[in-house]
CSV table of C-alpha atoms and ligand atoms in Angstrom, one decimal:
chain,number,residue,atom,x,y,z
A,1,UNK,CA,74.3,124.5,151.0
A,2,UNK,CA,75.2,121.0,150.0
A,3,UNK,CA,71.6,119.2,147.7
A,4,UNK,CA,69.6,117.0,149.7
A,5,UNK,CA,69.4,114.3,147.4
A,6,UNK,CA,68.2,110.7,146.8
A,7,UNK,CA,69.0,108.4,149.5
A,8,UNK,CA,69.2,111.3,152.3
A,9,UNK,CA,66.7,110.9,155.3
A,10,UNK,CA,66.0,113.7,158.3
A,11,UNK,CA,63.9,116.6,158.9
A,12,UNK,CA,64.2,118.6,155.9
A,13,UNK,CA,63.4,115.6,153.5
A,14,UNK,CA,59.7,115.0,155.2
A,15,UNK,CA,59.8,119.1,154.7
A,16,UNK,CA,60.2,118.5,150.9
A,17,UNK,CA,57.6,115.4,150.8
A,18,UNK,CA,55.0,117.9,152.3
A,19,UNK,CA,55.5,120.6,150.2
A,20,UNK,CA,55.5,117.5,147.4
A,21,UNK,CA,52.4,115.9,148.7
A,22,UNK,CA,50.1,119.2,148.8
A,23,UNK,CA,51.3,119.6,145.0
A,24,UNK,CA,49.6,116.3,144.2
A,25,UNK,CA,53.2,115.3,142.8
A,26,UNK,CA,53.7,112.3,145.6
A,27,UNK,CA,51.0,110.2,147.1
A,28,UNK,CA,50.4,110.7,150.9
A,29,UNK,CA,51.6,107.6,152.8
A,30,UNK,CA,53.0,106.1,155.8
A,31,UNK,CA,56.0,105.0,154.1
A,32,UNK,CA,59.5,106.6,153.6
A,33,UNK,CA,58.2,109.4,155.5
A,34,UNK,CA,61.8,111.4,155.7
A,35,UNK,CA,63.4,109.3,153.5
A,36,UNK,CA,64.8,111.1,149.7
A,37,UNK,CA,63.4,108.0,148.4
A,38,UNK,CA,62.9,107.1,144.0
A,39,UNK,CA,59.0,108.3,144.8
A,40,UNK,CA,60.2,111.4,145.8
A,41,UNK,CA,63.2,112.1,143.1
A,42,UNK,CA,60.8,111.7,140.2
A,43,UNK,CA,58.5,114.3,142.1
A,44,UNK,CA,61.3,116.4,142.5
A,45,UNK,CA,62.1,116.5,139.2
A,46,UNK,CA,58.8,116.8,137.8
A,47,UNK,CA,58.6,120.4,139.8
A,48,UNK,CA,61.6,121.4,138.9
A,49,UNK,CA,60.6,120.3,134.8
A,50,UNK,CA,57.3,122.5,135.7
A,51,UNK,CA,59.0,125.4,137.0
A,52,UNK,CA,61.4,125.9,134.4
A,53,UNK,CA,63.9,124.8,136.2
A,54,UNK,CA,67.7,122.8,135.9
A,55,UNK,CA,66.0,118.9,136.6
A,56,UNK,CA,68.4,117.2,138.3
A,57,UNK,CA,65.9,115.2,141.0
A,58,UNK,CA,68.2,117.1,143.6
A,59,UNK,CA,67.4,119.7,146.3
A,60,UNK,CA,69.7,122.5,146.0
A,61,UNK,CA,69.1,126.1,146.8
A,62,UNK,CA,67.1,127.3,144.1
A,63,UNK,CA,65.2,124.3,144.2
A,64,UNK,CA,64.5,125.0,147.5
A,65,UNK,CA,63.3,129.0,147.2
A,66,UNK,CA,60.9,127.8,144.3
A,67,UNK,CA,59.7,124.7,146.6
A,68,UNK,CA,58.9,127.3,149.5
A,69,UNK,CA,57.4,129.8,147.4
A,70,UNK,CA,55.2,127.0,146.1
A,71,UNK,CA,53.1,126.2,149.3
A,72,UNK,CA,51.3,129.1,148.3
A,73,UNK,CA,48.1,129.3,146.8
A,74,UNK,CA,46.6,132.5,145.8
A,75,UNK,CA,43.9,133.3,148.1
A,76,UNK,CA,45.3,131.5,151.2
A,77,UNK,CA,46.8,134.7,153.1
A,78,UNK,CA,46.5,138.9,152.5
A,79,UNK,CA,49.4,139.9,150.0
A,80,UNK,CA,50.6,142.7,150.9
A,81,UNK,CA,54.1,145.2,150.0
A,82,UNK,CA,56.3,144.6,153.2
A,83,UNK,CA,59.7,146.4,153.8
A,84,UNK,CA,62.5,145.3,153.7
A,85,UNK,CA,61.5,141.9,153.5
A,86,UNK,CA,59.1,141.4,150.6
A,87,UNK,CA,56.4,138.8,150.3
A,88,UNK,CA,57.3,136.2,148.0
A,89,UNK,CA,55.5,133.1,146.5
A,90,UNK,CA,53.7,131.3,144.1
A,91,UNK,CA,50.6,133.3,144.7
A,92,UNK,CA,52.4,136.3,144.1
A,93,UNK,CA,53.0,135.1,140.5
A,94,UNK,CA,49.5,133.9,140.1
A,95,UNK,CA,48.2,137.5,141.2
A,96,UNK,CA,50.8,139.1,138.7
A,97,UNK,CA,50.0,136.8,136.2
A,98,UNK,CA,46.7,137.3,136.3
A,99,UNK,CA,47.5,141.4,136.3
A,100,UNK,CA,49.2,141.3,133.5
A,101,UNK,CA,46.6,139.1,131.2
A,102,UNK,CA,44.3,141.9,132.0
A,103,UNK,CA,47.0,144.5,131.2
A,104,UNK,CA,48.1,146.0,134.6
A,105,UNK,CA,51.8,147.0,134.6
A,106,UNK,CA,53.5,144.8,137.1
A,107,UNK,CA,56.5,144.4,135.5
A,108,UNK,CA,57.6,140.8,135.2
A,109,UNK,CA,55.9,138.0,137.6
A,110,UNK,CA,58.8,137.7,138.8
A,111,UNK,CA,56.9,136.0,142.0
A,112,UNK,CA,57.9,138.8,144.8
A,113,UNK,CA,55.4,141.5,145.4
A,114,UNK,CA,57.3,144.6,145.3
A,115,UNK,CA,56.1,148.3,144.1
A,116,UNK,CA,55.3,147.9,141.3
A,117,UNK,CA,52.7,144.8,141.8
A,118,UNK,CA,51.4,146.9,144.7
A,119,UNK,CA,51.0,149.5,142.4
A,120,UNK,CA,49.5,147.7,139.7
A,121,UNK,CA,46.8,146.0,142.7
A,122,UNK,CA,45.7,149.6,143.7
A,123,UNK,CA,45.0,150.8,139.7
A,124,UNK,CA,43.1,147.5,139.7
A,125,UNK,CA,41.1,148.1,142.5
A,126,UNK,CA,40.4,152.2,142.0
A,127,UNK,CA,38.9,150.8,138.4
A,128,UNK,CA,37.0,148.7,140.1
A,129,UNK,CA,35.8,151.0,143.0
A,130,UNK,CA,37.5,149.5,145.8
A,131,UNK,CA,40.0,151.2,148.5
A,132,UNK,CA,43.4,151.6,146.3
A,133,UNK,CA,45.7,150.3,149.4
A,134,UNK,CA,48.2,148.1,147.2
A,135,UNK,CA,47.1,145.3,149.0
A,136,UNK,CA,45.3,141.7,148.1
A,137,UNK,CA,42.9,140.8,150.9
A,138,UNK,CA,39.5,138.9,150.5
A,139,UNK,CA,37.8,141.5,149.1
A,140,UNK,CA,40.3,142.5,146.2
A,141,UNK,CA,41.1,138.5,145.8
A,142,UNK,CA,37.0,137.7,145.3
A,143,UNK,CA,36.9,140.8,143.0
A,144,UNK,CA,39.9,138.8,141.2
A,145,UNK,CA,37.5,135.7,141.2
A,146,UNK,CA,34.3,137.3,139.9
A,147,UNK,CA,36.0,138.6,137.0
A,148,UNK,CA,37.4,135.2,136.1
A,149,UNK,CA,40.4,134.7,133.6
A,150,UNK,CA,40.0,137.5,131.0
A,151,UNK,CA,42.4,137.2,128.1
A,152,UNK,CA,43.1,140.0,126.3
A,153,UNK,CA,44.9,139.9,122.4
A,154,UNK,CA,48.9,140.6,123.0
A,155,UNK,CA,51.3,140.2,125.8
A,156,UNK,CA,51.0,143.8,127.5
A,157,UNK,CA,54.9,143.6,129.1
A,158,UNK,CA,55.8,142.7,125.6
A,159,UNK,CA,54.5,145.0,124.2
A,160,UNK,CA,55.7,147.7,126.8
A,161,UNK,CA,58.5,146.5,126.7
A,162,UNK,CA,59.3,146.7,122.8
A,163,UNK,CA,58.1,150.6,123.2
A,164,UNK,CA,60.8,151.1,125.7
A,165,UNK,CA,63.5,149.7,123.0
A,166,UNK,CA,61.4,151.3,120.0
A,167,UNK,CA,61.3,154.9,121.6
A,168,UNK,CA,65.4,154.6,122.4
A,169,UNK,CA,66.0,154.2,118.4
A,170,UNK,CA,68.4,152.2,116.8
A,171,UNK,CA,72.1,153.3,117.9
A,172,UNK,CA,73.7,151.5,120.2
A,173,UNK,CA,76.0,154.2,121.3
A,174,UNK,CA,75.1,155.1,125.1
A,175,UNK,CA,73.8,151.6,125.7
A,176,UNK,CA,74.7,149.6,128.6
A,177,UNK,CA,75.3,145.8,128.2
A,178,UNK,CA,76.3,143.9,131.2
A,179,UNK,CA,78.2,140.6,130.3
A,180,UNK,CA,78.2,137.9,132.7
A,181,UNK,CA,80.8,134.9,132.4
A,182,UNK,CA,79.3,132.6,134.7
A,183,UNK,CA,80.6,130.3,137.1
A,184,UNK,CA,84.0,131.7,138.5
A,185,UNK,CA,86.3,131.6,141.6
A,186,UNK,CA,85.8,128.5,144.0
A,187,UNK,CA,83.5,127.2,141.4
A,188,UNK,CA,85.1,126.6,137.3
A,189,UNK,CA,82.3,125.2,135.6
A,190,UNK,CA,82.4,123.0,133.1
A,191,UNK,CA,86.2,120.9,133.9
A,192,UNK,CA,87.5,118.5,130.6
A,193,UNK,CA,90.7,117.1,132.5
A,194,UNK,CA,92.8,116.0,129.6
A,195,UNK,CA,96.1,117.5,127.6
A,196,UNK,CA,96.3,120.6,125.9
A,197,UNK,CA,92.8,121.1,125.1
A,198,UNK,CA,92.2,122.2,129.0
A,199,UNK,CA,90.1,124.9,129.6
A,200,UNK,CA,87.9,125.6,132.2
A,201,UNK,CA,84.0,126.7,131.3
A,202,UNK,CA,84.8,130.1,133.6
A,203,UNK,CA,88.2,130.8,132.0
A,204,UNK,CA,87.1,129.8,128.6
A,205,UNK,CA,83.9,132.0,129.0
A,206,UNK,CA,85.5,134.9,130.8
A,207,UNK,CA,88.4,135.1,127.7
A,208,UNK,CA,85.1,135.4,125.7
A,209,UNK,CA,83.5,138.0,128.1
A,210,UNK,CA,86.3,140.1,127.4
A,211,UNK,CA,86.4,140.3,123.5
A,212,UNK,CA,82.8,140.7,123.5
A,213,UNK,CA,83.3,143.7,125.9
A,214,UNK,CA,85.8,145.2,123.7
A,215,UNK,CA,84.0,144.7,120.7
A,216,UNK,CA,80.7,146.4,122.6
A,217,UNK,CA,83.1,148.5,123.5
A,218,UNK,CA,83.9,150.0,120.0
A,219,UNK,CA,80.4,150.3,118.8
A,220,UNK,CA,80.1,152.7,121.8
A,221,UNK,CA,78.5,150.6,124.0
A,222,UNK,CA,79.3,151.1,128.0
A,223,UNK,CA,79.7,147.5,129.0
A,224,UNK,CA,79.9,146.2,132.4
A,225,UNK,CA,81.3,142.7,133.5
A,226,UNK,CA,79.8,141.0,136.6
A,227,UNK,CA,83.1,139.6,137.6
A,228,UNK,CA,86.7,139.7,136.8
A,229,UNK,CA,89.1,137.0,135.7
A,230,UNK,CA,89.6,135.4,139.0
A,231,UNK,CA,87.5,136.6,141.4
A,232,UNK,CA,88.0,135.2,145.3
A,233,UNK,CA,84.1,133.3,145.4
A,234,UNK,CA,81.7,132.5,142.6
A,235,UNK,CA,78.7,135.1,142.7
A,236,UNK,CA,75.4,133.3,142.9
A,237,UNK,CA,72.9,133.9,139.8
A,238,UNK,CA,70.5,136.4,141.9
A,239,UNK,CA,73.3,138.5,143.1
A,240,UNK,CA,74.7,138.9,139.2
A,241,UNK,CA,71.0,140.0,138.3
A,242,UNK,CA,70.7,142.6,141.0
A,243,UNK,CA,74.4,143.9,139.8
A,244,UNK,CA,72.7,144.3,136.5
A,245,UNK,CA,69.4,145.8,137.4
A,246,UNK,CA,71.7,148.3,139.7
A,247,UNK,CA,73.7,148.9,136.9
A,248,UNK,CA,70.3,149.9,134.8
A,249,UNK,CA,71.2,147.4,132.1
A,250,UNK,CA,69.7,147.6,128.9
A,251,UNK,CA,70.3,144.4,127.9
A,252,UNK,CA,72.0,141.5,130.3
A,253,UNK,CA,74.1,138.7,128.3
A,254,UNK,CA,75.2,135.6,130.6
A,255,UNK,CA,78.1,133.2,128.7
A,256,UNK,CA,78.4,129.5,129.5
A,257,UNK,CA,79.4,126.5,127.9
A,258,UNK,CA,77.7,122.9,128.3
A,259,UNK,CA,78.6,119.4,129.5
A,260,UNK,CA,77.4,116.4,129.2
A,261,UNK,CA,78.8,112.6,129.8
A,262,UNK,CA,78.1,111.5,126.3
A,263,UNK,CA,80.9,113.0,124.4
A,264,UNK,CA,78.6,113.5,121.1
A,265,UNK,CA,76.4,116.2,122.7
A,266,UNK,CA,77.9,119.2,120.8
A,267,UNK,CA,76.0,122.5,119.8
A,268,UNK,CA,74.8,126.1,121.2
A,269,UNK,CA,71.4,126.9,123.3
A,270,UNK,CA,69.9,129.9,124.4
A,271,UNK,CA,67.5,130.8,127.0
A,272,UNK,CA,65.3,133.1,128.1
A,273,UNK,CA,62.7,134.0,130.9
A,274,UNK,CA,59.3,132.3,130.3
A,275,UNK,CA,56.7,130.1,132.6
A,276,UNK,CA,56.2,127.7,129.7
A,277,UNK,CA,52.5,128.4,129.9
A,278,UNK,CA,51.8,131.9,127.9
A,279,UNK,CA,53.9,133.9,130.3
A,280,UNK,CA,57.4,135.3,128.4
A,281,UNK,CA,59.7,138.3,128.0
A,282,UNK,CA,59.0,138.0,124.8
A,283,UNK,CA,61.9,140.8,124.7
A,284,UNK,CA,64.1,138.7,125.6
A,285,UNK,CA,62.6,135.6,123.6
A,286,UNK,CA,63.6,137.9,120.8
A,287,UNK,CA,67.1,138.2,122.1
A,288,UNK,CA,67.4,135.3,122.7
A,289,UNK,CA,66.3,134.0,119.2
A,290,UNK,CA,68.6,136.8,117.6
A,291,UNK,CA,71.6,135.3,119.2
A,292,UNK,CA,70.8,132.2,118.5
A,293,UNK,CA,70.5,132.4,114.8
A,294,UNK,CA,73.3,134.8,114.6
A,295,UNK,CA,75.9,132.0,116.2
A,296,UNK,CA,74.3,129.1,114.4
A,297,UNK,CA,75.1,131.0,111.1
A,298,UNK,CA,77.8,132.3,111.4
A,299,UNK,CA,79.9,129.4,113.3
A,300,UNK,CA,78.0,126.2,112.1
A,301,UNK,CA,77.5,125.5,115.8
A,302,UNK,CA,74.9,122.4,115.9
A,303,UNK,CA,71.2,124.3,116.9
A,304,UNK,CA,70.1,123.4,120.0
A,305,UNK,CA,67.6,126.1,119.7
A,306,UNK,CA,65.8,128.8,122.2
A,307,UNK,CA,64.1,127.9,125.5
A,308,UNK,CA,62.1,129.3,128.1
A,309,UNK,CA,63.2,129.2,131.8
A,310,UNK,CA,62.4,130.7,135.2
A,311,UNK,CA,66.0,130.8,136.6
A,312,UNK,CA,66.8,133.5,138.7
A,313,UNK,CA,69.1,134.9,136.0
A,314,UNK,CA,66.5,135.2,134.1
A,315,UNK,CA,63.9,135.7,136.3
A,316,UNK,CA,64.7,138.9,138.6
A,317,UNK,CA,66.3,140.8,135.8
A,318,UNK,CA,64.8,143.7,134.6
A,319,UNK,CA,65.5,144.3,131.2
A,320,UNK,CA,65.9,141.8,128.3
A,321,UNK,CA,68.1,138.6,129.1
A,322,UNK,CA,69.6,135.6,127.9
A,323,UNK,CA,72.0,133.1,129.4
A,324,UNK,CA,73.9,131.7,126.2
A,325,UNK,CA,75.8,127.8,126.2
A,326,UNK,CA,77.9,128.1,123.6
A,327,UNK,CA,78.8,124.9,122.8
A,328,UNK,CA,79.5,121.5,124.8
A,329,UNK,CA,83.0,121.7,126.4
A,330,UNK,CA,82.8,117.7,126.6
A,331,UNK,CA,82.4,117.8,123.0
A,332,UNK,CA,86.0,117.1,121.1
A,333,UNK,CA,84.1,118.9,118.1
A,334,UNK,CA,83.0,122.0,120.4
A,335,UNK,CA,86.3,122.0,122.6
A,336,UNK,CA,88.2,121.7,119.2
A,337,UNK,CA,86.7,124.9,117.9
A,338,UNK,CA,86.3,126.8,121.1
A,339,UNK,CA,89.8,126.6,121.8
A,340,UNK,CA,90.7,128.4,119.1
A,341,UNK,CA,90.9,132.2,119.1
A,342,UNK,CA,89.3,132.7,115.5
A,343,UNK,CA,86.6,131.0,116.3
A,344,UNK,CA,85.9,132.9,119.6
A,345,UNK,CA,86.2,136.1,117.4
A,346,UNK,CA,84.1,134.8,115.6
A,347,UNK,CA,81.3,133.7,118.3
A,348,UNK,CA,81.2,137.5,119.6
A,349,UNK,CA,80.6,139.1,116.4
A,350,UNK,CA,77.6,136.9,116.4
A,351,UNK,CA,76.5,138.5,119.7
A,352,UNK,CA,77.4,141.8,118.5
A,353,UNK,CA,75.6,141.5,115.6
A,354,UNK,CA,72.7,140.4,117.7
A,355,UNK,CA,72.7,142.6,120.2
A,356,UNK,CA,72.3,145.8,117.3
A,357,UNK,CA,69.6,143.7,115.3
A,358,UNK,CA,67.5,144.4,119.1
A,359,UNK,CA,67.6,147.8,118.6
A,360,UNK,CA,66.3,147.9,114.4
A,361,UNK,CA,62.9,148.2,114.1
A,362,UNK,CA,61.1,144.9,113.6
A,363,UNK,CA,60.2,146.5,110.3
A,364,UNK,CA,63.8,147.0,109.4
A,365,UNK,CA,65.3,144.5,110.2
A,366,UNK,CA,68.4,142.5,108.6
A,367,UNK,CA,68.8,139.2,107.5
A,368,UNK,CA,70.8,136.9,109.7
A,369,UNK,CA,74.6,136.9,109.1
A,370,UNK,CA,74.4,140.0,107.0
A,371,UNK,CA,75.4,142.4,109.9
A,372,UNK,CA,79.5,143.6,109.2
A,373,UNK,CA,80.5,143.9,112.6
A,374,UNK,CA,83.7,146.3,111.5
A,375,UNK,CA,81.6,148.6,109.8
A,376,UNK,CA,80.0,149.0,113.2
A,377,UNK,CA,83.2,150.5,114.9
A,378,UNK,CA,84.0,152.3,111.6
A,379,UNK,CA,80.5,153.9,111.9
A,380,UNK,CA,81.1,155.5,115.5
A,381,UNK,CA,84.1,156.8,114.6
A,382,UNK,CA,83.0,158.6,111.8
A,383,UNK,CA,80.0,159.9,114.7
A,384,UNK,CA,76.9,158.3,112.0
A,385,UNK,CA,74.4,156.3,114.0
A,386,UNK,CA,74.6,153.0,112.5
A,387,UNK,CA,71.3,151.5,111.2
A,388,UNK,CA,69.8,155.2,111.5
A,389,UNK,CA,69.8,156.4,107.9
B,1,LIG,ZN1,77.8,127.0,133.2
């Protein structure tokens, strides 16, 4: 769907100003009642900055999910797990939220109230003598209530999930990555028009997809791509992470580069999933903080540090997950160095080298740079489990 953006007027505008106005984001009024007017941009994008998500000040799809989701307020209707259509909204993630402070498995709050969450709900409510249906009606929701915000010491899905990595040891042989070049068919990213230096964001991160799969590859890693070098249409983000939680992905890797219209922004980001407010995979925080001190040392990319972000990507993954922009394509430093093969090699050992430092203990861990990526592939040849002795 094309954004609705400023200076649009209609229906679906006076739709967004509602859902707006009962955020307390945009005062109520008469005035510019379906119109996309500057009011109703900087409320846009103060959602969007408070959901973690791209700020733009336009409408677009996701924008749109998150802004429907967000009419709801915990307590206003009986969650429930429906098939095939599952309940989704901003109360879901308040309930999940709340599950998880007090230690309840629900996974991530990941904002759609699936098994798991309706699992979670009936353990909470046999411990607390109620009916264990896996449902969140009045009675369950002033249970909830009475028992107020409880914080417990540690992140309990952090924690989970670092046992999950902890028990698997530290080979990576048997492991499945999924690499995801973003962008791709109708869409190319990232553009730079001009002479020799052109590359597009989804060729130039798809050439890099595919060295970093060979070099996965070799440390006997069973890597999967989520598209190929020219695919027919450009798979949206949600899709890609539902290939990789199909594909039982240990850990999900998406490649981009950046853009920007002032030609000096240069340097490499990485993000993971996180609320902004206490709720992380600190999993893949960790990832993500790996990989980005990996590159930044070994390629002298400017640090543009780790951030936290709700995008689907990230979101509705299930195991640990970055989305990486390495470099700014607009940049004549960046472009200069991306376009160079060497320095691409040189970009995926980082990653490599990231991606084994997950699986050392905490404990036993390396110091950044120190990783030699070759010895890797020489390691699995000769059968030893690297890191293991
Ligand atoms: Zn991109």
């Amino acid at each position: 769907m094309r954004p609705i953006r400023p200076g649009d007027r209609g229906p679906a505008v006076r739709e967004i100003r509602a859902v707006l106005t009962g955020l307390d984001l945009l005062a109520a009024g008469p005035s510019a009642g379906d119109e996309f007017d500057a009011d109703t941009e900087r409320a846009v994008r103060a959602f969007q900055q408070s959901r973690g998500l791209s700020v733009d000040g336009r409408v677009g799809a996701e924008t749109w999910r998150a802004l429907d989701a967000a009419r709801w307020r915990l307590g206003a209707r009986t969650l429930y797990h429906a098939v095939p259509e599952p309940l989704t909204g901003e109360d879901v993630r308040s309930l999940q939220e709340r599950l998880l402070e007090m230690g309840y498995d629900v996974g991530r709050a990941d904002a759609v109230y699936g098994v798991r969450t309706s699992r979670a709900v009936a353990q909470f409510q046999r411990e607390m003598g109620l009916k264990p249906d896996g449902s969140c009606g009045p009675q369950t929701m002033g249970t909830l209530r009475r028992l107020g915000r409880k914080v417990v010491g540690g992140r309990p899905q952090w924690l989970r999930e670092s046992d999950a990595i902890r028990q698997a040891g530290p080979t990576l042989v048997g492991r499945t990555v999924v690499i995801d070049p973003g962008h791709g068919g109708t869409d190319p990213g990232v553009v730079v028009p001009d002479g020799p230096l052109r590359w597009t964001e989804a060729d130039l991160v798809h050439d890099l997809a595919s060295r970093l799969e060979g070099r996965l590859a070799a440390a006997g890693v069973r890597v999967q791509l989520t598209r190929g070098p020219t695919p027919q249409s450009c798979l949206p983000d949600a899709e890609r992470a539902q290939l990789a939680n199909s594909l039982g992905a240990d850990v999900f890797i998406s490649l981009h580069t950046d853009g920007h219209a002032n030609p000096e922004a240069e340097g490499v980001a990485t993000y993971h999933y996180g609320t902004g407010n206490g709720v992380t995979s600190a999993t893949g925080e960790r990832l993500a903080g790996l990989v980005q001190r990996e590159i930044v040392a070994r390629t002298g990319l400017r640090d543009c540090r780790t951030h936290a972000k709700t995008w689907e990507l990230l979101r509705l993954t299930r195991m640990p997950a970055v989305r990486v922009e390495v470099g700014y394509l607009t940049s004549p430093t960046d472009r200069g160095r991306l376009v160079d093969p060497r320095f691409r090699d040189r970009l995926v050992e980082a990653i490599v080298a990231a991606v084994q430092r997950m699986y050392f203990p905490i404990e036993r861990d390396v110091p950044t740079g120190s990783i030699d990526v070759s010895a890797l592939r020489a390691a699995v040849a000769a059968g030893r489990r690297v890191g293991a002795n």
